[in-house]
Amino acid sequence: MTPLLAQTEAASGSAEFWVFIVIGAVALGSALSMVLLRNAVHAALMLVVNFFAIAVLYATLDAQFLAVAQIIVYAGAIVVLFLFVLMLLGVAGDQAFTGRIAGQKTTAVLLGLALFGVLAAGVAAPFLGEGTACNVPVEQRVDAEGPLCEGLAVANADGNVRGVGFLIFTDYVWPFEVTSVLLVVAAIGAIVLGKRREDPGELTDAPASAVPALRDDDDDEAASDEDAAEPAAAGASEDDEEGTR
Amino acid sequence: MAAVYPLIFAALLFSVGVYGLLSRRHAVLVLMSIELMLAAVTVNLVTFWAIAGDALLTGQVFALFVMAIGAAEIGVGLAIIMLIYRNRASVNIDDADLMKY
């Protein structure tokens, strides 16, 4: 943070608060429009706006590394993945689908409001008035009352990125490595699931009686997942069934 | 700034995500709503770190883990959606009723 900016914030006092109000309004508005918009691609673009707003929110909460990671990982990679799949599957929103559950939207509104009530009463209300989120500049924070803000100053003393990196490679090196293994497994699983097979009927959901024979190219591992693999020739008839539904 | 504002914000964001999860029928949009809920949880983690005044950056490190797990989940989830689309020619989650009953 530049000294000029720090001076400005120290002068105005509650600059973070107003940044938070504006950014929170942007994030909530984009989240609502993501949920309500008919066009799926528009919804994905609203998700980008939401992720950028949340990145700014992280920055105001003294999590600069998370803010940058949020932009790179979510607004960069994941939304591109979403858009790619949307373009691949067709960009129609869900207005084309006829629901089978009566009163689904009304129930969703009621349950969402109920969950907000529970969360606000159970998680947020205990911090009403007390418990300050210490997102004030470091200059103010050191001589603020109580030990709370000093802890954050200590945590970010060498810079946020350095602190996060130190913690990842010392205290949390084991979860970190497990997470990397998880990512590799997820990538391999996505490739295996998304791979186009020569036999179009493989992994379909036809009953086992309609299955002529198991494929035998997984010679060794086939025994373990025989139950899961149900190749059949029912792939062609699915399309006609969809049209009349 | 009092800590209650980011917590209320995260609760609102999570509830919007729950509404999207329950009301949407396009499977990709359902996954996007789940992303919204994950973002709300991450905001909560960072806020609680700031409340606790932890001299370490534990909350941010766990938010990073949540981010990585969310990325993995989206990769596998989109692959499953594409597989369902290939087999049933539909991304309507109401059509994915094979395991019903």
CSV table of C-alpha atoms in Angstrom, one decimal:
chain,number,residue,atom,x,y,z
A,1,MET,CA,0.0,0.0,0.0
A,2,THR,CA,1.5,3.3,-1.0
A,3,PRO,CA,2.0,5.9,1.8
A,4,LEU,CA,-0.3,8.3,0.0
A,5,LEU,CA,-3.1,5.8,0.0
A,6,ALA,CA,-2.5,4.9,3.7
A,7,GLN,CA,-2.7,8.6,4.6
A,8,THR,CA,-5.9,9.0,2.7
A,9,GLU,CA,-7.5,6.0,4.4
A,10,ALA,CA,-6.3,7.1,7.8
A,11,ALA,CA,-7.8,10.5,7.1
A,12,SER,CA,-11.1,9.2,5.9
A,13,GLY,CA,-11.2,6.5,8.6
A,14,SER,CA,-13.8,4.2,7.2
A,15,ALA,CA,-12.6,3.9,3.6
A,16,GLU,CA,-12.6,0.1,3.8
A,17,PHE,CA,-16.1,0.2,4.9
A,18,TRP,CA,-17.3,2.1,1.9
A,19,VAL,CA,-15.2,0.0,-0.4
A,20,PHE,CA,-16.8,-3.0,1.2
A,21,ILE,CA,-20.3,-1.6,0.8
A,22,VAL,CA,-19.8,-0.9,-2.9
A,23,ILE,CA,-18.0,-4.1,-3.7
A,24,GLY,CA,-20.5,-6.1,-1.7
A,25,ALA,CA,-23.3,-4.6,-3.6
A,26,VAL,CA,-21.6,-5.4,-6.9
A,27,ALA,CA,-20.9,-9.0,-5.8
A,28,LEU,CA,-24.4,-9.6,-4.5
A,29,GLY,CA,-26.0,-8.0,-7.6
A,30,SER,CA,-23.8,-10.1,-10.0
A,31,ALA,CA,-24.6,-13.2,-8.0
A,32,LEU,CA,-28.3,-12.5,-8.1
A,33,SER,CA,-28.2,-11.9,-11.8
A,34,MET,CA,-26.1,-15.0,-12.3
A,35,VAL,CA,-28.8,-17.0,-10.6
A,36,LEU,CA,-31.7,-15.3,-12.4
A,37,LEU,CA,-30.5,-14.6,-15.9
A,38,ARG,CA,-32.0,-16.8,-18.6
A,39,ASN,CA,-29.0,-17.0,-20.9
A,40,ALA,CA,-26.4,-19.4,-19.6
A,41,VAL,CA,-23.5,-17.4,-21.1
A,42,HIS,CA,-24.7,-14.2,-19.6
A,43,ALA,CA,-24.8,-16.0,-16.3
A,44,ALA,CA,-21.2,-17.2,-16.7
A,45,LEU,CA,-20.1,-13.6,-17.4
A,46,MET,CA,-21.9,-12.4,-14.3
A,47,LEU,CA,-19.9,-15.0,-12.4
A,48,VAL,CA,-16.7,-13.3,-13.7
A,49,VAL,CA,-18.0,-10.0,-12.3
A,50,ASN,CA,-18.8,-11.7,-9.0
A,51,PHE,CA,-15.3,-13.3,-8.7
A,52,PHE,CA,-13.6,-10.0,-9.4
A,53,ALA,CA,-15.7,-8.3,-6.8
A,54,ILE,CA,-14.8,-11.0,-4.3
A,55,ALA,CA,-11.1,-10.6,-5.2
A,56,VAL,CA,-11.4,-6.9,-4.3
A,57,LEU,CA,-13.0,-8.0,-1.0
A,58,TYR,CA,-10.1,-10.2,-0.2
A,59,ALA,CA,-7.7,-7.4,-0.8
A,60,THR,CA,-9.7,-5.2,1.7
A,61,LEU,CA,-9.5,-8.1,4.2
A,62,ASP,CA,-5.6,-8.1,4.0
A,63,ALA,CA,-5.5,-11.2,1.8
A,64,GLN,CA,-3.6,-9.9,-1.2
A,65,PHE,CA,-2.3,-13.3,-2.3
A,66,LEU,CA,-5.8,-14.8,-2.2
A,67,ALA,CA,-7.1,-11.9,-4.2
A,68,VAL,CA,-4.6,-12.5,-7.0
A,69,ALA,CA,-5.2,-16.3,-6.8
A,70,GLN,CA,-8.9,-15.7,-7.0
A,71,ILE,CA,-8.6,-13.7,-10.2
A,72,ILE,CA,-6.2,-16.2,-11.8
A,73,VAL,CA,-7.8,-19.4,-10.8
A,74,TYR,CA,-11.5,-18.5,-10.7
A,75,ALA,CA,-12.0,-15.6,-13.1
A,76,GLY,CA,-9.3,-16.9,-15.4
A,77,ALA,CA,-9.3,-20.7,-15.5
A,78,ILE,CA,-12.6,-21.9,-14.1
A,79,VAL,CA,-14.9,-19.5,-15.9
A,80,VAL,CA,-13.1,-20.2,-19.1
A,81,LEU,CA,-13.8,-23.9,-18.4
A,82,PHE,CA,-17.5,-23.1,-17.8
A,83,LEU,CA,-17.8,-21.1,-21.0
A,84,PHE,CA,-16.0,-23.8,-22.9
A,85,VAL,CA,-18.4,-26.5,-21.7
A,86,LEU,CA,-21.4,-24.2,-22.3
A,87,MET,CA,-20.4,-23.6,-25.9
A,88,LEU,CA,-19.9,-27.3,-26.3
A,89,LEU,CA,-23.2,-28.3,-24.9
A,90,GLY,CA,-25.3,-25.5,-26.5
A,91,VAL,CA,-25.8,-22.1,-25.0
A,92,ALA,CA,-29.5,-22.3,-24.2
A,93,GLY,CA,-30.4,-21.4,-20.7
A,94,ASP,CA,-32.7,-23.5,-18.6
A,95,GLN,CA,-35.9,-21.8,-20.0
A,96,ALA,CA,-36.0,-24.6,-22.5
A,97,PHE,CA,-36.3,-27.2,-19.8
A,98,THR,CA,-39.6,-28.2,-18.4
A,99,GLY,CA,-39.3,-28.9,-14.7
A,100,ARG,CA,-40.9,-31.9,-13.1
A,101,ILE,CA,-41.1,-30.5,-9.6
A,102,ALA,CA,-44.1,-28.3,-8.9
A,103,GLY,CA,-43.3,-25.0,-7.2
A,104,GLN,CA,-39.6,-25.5,-7.5
A,105,LYS,CA,-38.7,-21.8,-7.6
A,106,THR,CA,-40.9,-20.9,-4.7
A,107,THR,CA,-39.5,-23.6,-2.6
A,108,ALA,CA,-36.0,-22.5,-3.6
A,109,VAL,CA,-36.7,-18.9,-2.5
A,110,LEU,CA,-38.1,-20.0,0.8
A,111,LEU,CA,-35.3,-22.4,1.5
A,112,GLY,CA,-32.7,-19.8,0.5
A,113,LEU,CA,-34.2,-17.2,2.8
A,114,ALA,CA,-34.5,-19.7,5.6
A,115,LEU,CA,-30.8,-20.6,5.2
A,116,PHE,CA,-29.9,-17.0,5.3
A,117,GLY,CA,-31.8,-16.5,8.5
A,118,VAL,CA,-30.0,-19.5,10.1
A,119,LEU,CA,-26.6,-18.3,8.9
A,120,ALA,CA,-27.2,-14.7,10.0
A,121,ALA,CA,-28.4,-15.8,13.4
A,122,GLY,CA,-25.9,-18.5,14.0
A,123,VAL,CA,-22.7,-17.3,12.3
A,124,ALA,CA,-22.9,-13.5,12.0
A,125,ALA,CA,-25.0,-12.4,14.9
A,126,PRO,CA,-22.5,-13.4,17.6
A,127,PHE,CA,-20.1,-10.9,16.1
A,128,LEU,CA,-22.5,-8.0,16.1
A,129,GLY,CA,-20.8,-5.1,17.7
A,130,GLU,CA,-17.8,-7.0,18.9
A,131,GLY,CA,-15.0,-8.7,17.0
A,132,THR,CA,-13.4,-6.3,14.6
A,133,ALA,CA,-12.2,-7.4,11.3
A,134,CYS,CA,-8.8,-5.7,11.3
A,135,ASN,CA,-8.7,-4.4,7.8
A,136,VAL,CA,-7.2,-1.1,8.7
A,137,PRO,CA,-3.8,0.1,7.5
A,138,VAL,CA,-0.8,-1.2,9.3
A,139,GLU,CA,0.1,2.3,10.6
A,140,GLN,CA,-3.2,2.4,12.5
A,141,ARG,CA,-3.2,-1.2,13.4
A,142,VAL,CA,-0.1,-1.3,15.6
A,143,ASP,CA,-1.3,1.3,18.1
A,144,ALA,CA,-5.0,0.1,18.0
A,145,GLU,CA,-6.2,-1.2,21.3
A,146,GLY,CA,-6.2,-4.9,22.1
A,147,PRO,CA,-4.0,-7.7,20.7
A,148,LEU,CA,-6.3,-8.4,17.8
A,149,CYS,CA,-4.9,-6.1,15.3
A,150,GLU,CA,-1.3,-6.6,16.3
A,151,GLY,CA,-1.6,-10.2,15.4
A,152,LEU,CA,-2.5,-9.3,11.8
A,153,ALA,CA,0.3,-6.9,11.7
A,154,VAL,CA,2.7,-9.7,12.7
A,155,ALA,CA,1.2,-12.0,10.2
A,156,ASN,CA,1.5,-9.7,7.3
A,157,ALA,CA,4.8,-8.1,8.5
A,158,ASP,CA,7.0,-9.7,5.8
A,159,GLY,CA,4.3,-9.3,3.2
A,160,ASN,CA,1.2,-11.4,2.6
A,161,VAL,CA,2.7,-13.7,-0.1
A,162,ARG,CA,5.7,-14.5,2.0
A,163,GLY,CA,3.6,-15.3,5.0
A,164,VAL,CA,1.3,-17.6,3.1
A,165,GLY,CA,4.2,-19.3,1.3
A,166,PHE,CA,6.0,-19.8,4.6
A,167,LEU,CA,3.0,-21.4,6.2
A,168,ILE,CA,2.3,-23.6,3.2
A,169,PHE,CA,5.8,-25.0,3.1
A,170,THR,CA,6.2,-25.5,6.9
A,171,ASP,CA,3.1,-26.1,9.0
A,172,TYR,CA,0.8,-27.2,6.2
A,173,VAL,CA,3.1,-28.9,3.8
A,174,TRP,CA,1.3,-32.2,4.2
A,175,PRO,CA,-2.2,-30.9,3.3
A,176,PHE,CA,-0.5,-28.9,0.5
A,177,GLU,CA,1.0,-32.1,-1.0
A,178,VAL,CA,-2.3,-34.0,-0.5
A,179,THR,CA,-4.0,-31.1,-2.3
A,180,SER,CA,-1.6,-31.4,-5.2
A,181,VAL,CA,-2.3,-35.2,-5.4
A,182,LEU,CA,-6.0,-34.4,-5.4
A,183,LEU,CA,-5.6,-32.0,-8.3
A,184,VAL,CA,-3.6,-34.6,-10.3
A,185,VAL,CA,-6.3,-37.3,-9.6
A,186,ALA,CA,-9.0,-34.8,-10.6
A,187,ALA,CA,-7.3,-34.0,-13.8
A,188,ILE,CA,-6.8,-37.7,-14.7
A,189,GLY,CA,-10.4,-38.4,-13.7
A,190,ALA,CA,-11.7,-35.5,-15.9
A,191,ILE,CA,-9.6,-36.8,-18.8
A,192,VAL,CA,-10.9,-40.4,-18.3
A,193,LEU,CA,-14.5,-39.3,-18.0
A,194,GLY,CA,-14.3,-36.9,-20.9
A,195,LYS,CA,-12.4,-39.1,-23.3
A,196,ARG,CA,-14.5,-40.0,-26.4
A,197,ARG,CA,-14.7,-43.7,-26.7
A,198,GLU,CA,-14.8,-45.7,-29.9
A,199,ASP,CA,-17.8,-47.6,-28.6
A,200,PRO,CA,-20.5,-45.0,-28.2
A,201,GLY,CA,-22.6,-47.3,-26.0
A,202,GLU,CA,-20.0,-47.6,-23.3
A,203,LEU,CA,-20.8,-46.1,-19.9
A,204,THR,CA,-24.5,-45.7,-20.9
A,205,ASP,CA,-27.3,-46.3,-18.5
A,206,ALA,CA,-29.1,-49.1,-20.3
A,207,PRO,CA,-30.2,-52.1,-18.1
A,208,ALA,CA,-27.7,-54.9,-17.7
A,209,SER,CA,-30.0,-57.3,-19.6
A,210,ALA,CA,-29.5,-55.2,-22.8
A,211,VAL,CA,-25.7,-55.4,-22.5
A,212,PRO,CA,-24.2,-57.8,-25.1
A,213,ALA,CA,-20.7,-58.1,-23.6
A,214,LEU,CA,-18.1,-56.3,-21.6
A,215,ARG,CA,-15.3,-54.6,-23.4
A,216,ASP,CA,-12.1,-56.4,-22.8
A,217,ASP,CA,-9.4,-53.8,-23.4
A,218,ASP,CA,-8.9,-53.2,-19.7
A,219,ASP,CA,-7.7,-56.7,-19.3
A,220,ASP,CA,-6.5,-56.6,-15.7
A,221,GLU,CA,-8.6,-53.9,-14.0
A,222,ALA,CA,-11.8,-55.0,-15.7
A,223,ALA,CA,-12.7,-57.4,-12.9
A,224,SER,CA,-12.9,-54.7,-10.3
A,225,ASP,CA,-15.2,-52.4,-12.1
A,226,GLU,CA,-17.3,-54.9,-14.0
A,227,ASP,CA,-20.4,-53.7,-12.2
A,228,ALA,CA,-19.8,-50.1,-13.2
A,229,ALA,CA,-19.1,-50.6,-16.8
A,230,GLU,CA,-22.4,-51.3,-18.7
A,231,PRO,CA,-21.8,-51.0,-22.4
A,232,ALA,CA,-24.9,-51.2,-24.5
A,233,ALA,CA,-26.1,-50.1,-27.9
A,234,ALA,CA,-28.9,-47.9,-26.4
A,235,GLY,CA,-27.1,-44.6,-27.2
A,236,ALA,CA,-29.0,-44.1,-30.5
A,237,SER,CA,-32.4,-44.5,-29.1
A,238,GLU,CA,-31.9,-42.0,-26.3
A,239,ASP,CA,-32.1,-39.1,-28.7
A,240,ASP,CA,-35.5,-40.0,-30.0
A,241,GLU,CA,-36.8,-40.5,-26.5
A,242,GLU,CA,-35.5,-37.0,-25.5
A,243,GLY,CA,-37.4,-35.4,-28.3
A,244,THR,CA,-40.8,-36.7,-27.3
A,245,ARG,CA,-40.3,-36.1,-23.6
B,1,MET,CA,-15.2,-2.1,10.0
B,2,ALA,CA,-17.1,-4.5,12.2
B,3,ALA,CA,-16.7,-8.1,11.4
B,4,VAL,CA,-20.4,-8.7,11.1
B,5,TYR,CA,-20.6,-7.1,7.6
B,6,PRO,CA,-18.4,-9.6,5.8
B,7,LEU,CA,-20.2,-12.4,7.6
B,8,ILE,CA,-23.6,-11.1,6.6
B,9,PHE,CA,-22.3,-10.7,3.1
B,10,ALA,CA,-21.1,-14.3,3.0
B,11,ALA,CA,-24.4,-15.6,4.4
B,12,LEU,CA,-26.2,-13.7,1.7
B,13,LEU,CA,-23.9,-15.0,-1.0
B,14,PHE,CA,-24.3,-18.5,0.2
B,15,SER,CA,-28.1,-18.2,0.2
B,16,VAL,CA,-28.1,-16.9,-3.3
B,17,GLY,CA,-26.0,-19.9,-4.3
B,18,VAL,CA,-28.4,-22.2,-2.5
B,19,TYR,CA,-31.3,-20.6,-4.4
B,20,GLY,CA,-29.5,-21.1,-7.7
B,21,LEU,CA,-28.7,-24.7,-6.8
B,22,LEU,CA,-32.3,-25.5,-6.0
B,23,SER,CA,-34.0,-23.5,-8.8
B,24,ARG,CA,-31.7,-24.0,-11.8
B,25,ARG,CA,-32.2,-27.0,-14.1
B,26,HIS,CA,-29.2,-26.5,-16.4
B,27,ALA,CA,-26.5,-28.7,-14.9
B,28,VAL,CA,-23.7,-26.2,-15.7
B,29,LEU,CA,-25.6,-23.4,-14.0
B,30,VAL,CA,-26.0,-25.7,-10.9
B,31,LEU,CA,-22.2,-26.1,-10.8
B,32,MET,CA,-21.8,-22.3,-11.1
B,33,SER,CA,-24.1,-21.9,-8.1
B,34,ILE,CA,-21.9,-24.3,-6.2
B,35,GLU,CA,-19.0,-22.1,-7.0
B,36,LEU,CA,-20.8,-19.2,-5.5
B,37,MET,CA,-21.3,-21.1,-2.3
B,38,LEU,CA,-17.6,-22.0,-2.2
B,39,ALA,CA,-16.7,-18.4,-2.6
B,40,ALA,CA,-19.0,-17.5,0.3
B,41,VAL,CA,-17.2,-20.1,2.5
B,42,THR,CA,-13.9,-18.7,1.5
B,43,VAL,CA,-14.9,-15.2,2.4
B,44,ASN,CA,-16.0,-16.6,5.8
B,45,LEU,CA,-12.6,-18.2,6.3
B,46,VAL,CA,-10.7,-15.0,5.6
B,47,THR,CA,-13.1,-13.0,7.8
B,48,PHE,CA,-12.7,-15.3,10.7
B,49,TRP,CA,-8.9,-15.2,10.3
B,50,ALA,CA,-9.1,-11.4,10.6
B,51,ILE,CA,-11.4,-11.6,13.6
B,52,ALA,CA,-9.2,-14.0,15.4
B,53,GLY,CA,-6.2,-11.8,14.9
B,54,ASP,CA,-4.1,-14.9,14.2
B,55,ALA,CA,-0.4,-14.1,14.0
B,56,LEU,CA,-0.2,-16.8,11.3
B,57,LEU,CA,-2.0,-16.8,8.1
B,58,THR,CA,-3.9,-20.0,8.7
B,59,GLY,CA,-7.3,-18.8,7.4
B,60,GLN,CA,-5.8,-17.7,4.1
B,61,VAL,CA,-4.0,-20.9,3.7
B,62,PHE,CA,-7.2,-22.9,4.2
B,63,ALA,CA,-9.0,-20.6,1.8
B,64,LEU,CA,-6.3,-21.5,-0.7
B,65,PHE,CA,-7.0,-25.2,-0.1
B,66,VAL,CA,-10.7,-24.6,-0.6
B,67,MET,CA,-9.9,-22.8,-3.9
B,68,ALA,CA,-7.8,-25.8,-5.1
B,69,ILE,CA,-10.4,-28.3,-4.1
B,70,GLY,CA,-13.1,-26.2,-5.9
B,71,ALA,CA,-11.0,-26.2,-9.0
B,72,ALA,CA,-10.7,-30.0,-8.9
B,73,GLU,CA,-14.4,-30.4,-8.2
B,74,ILE,CA,-15.3,-28.2,-11.2
B,75,GLY,CA,-13.0,-30.2,-13.5
B,76,VAL,CA,-14.6,-33.5,-12.5
B,77,GLY,CA,-18.1,-32.1,-12.4
B,78,LEU,CA,-17.9,-30.7,-15.9
B,79,ALA,CA,-16.5,-33.9,-17.2
B,80,ILE,CA,-19.4,-35.8,-15.6
B,81,ILE,CA,-21.9,-33.3,-17.1
B,82,MET,CA,-20.4,-33.8,-20.6
B,83,LEU,CA,-20.7,-37.6,-20.1
B,84,ILE,CA,-24.3,-37.3,-19.1
B,85,TYR,CA,-24.9,-35.1,-22.1
B,86,ARG,CA,-23.3,-37.6,-24.4
B,87,ASN,CA,-25.4,-40.4,-23.1
B,88,ARG,CA,-28.7,-38.7,-22.6
B,89,ALA,CA,-28.5,-35.8,-25.0
B,90,SER,CA,-29.6,-33.4,-22.3
B,91,VAL,CA,-28.1,-31.2,-19.6
B,92,ASN,CA,-31.3,-30.9,-17.7
B,93,ILE,CA,-30.6,-32.3,-14.3
B,94,ASP,CA,-34.1,-33.5,-14.0
B,95,ASP,CA,-33.3,-36.0,-16.8
B,96,ALA,CA,-30.4,-37.5,-14.8
B,97,ASP,CA,-32.8,-39.6,-12.8
B,98,LEU,CA,-31.2,-43.0,-13.3
B,99,MET,CA,-30.5,-43.5,-9.6
B,100,LYS,CA,-34.0,-42.5,-8.5
B,101,TYR,CA,-35.6,-45.2,-6.4
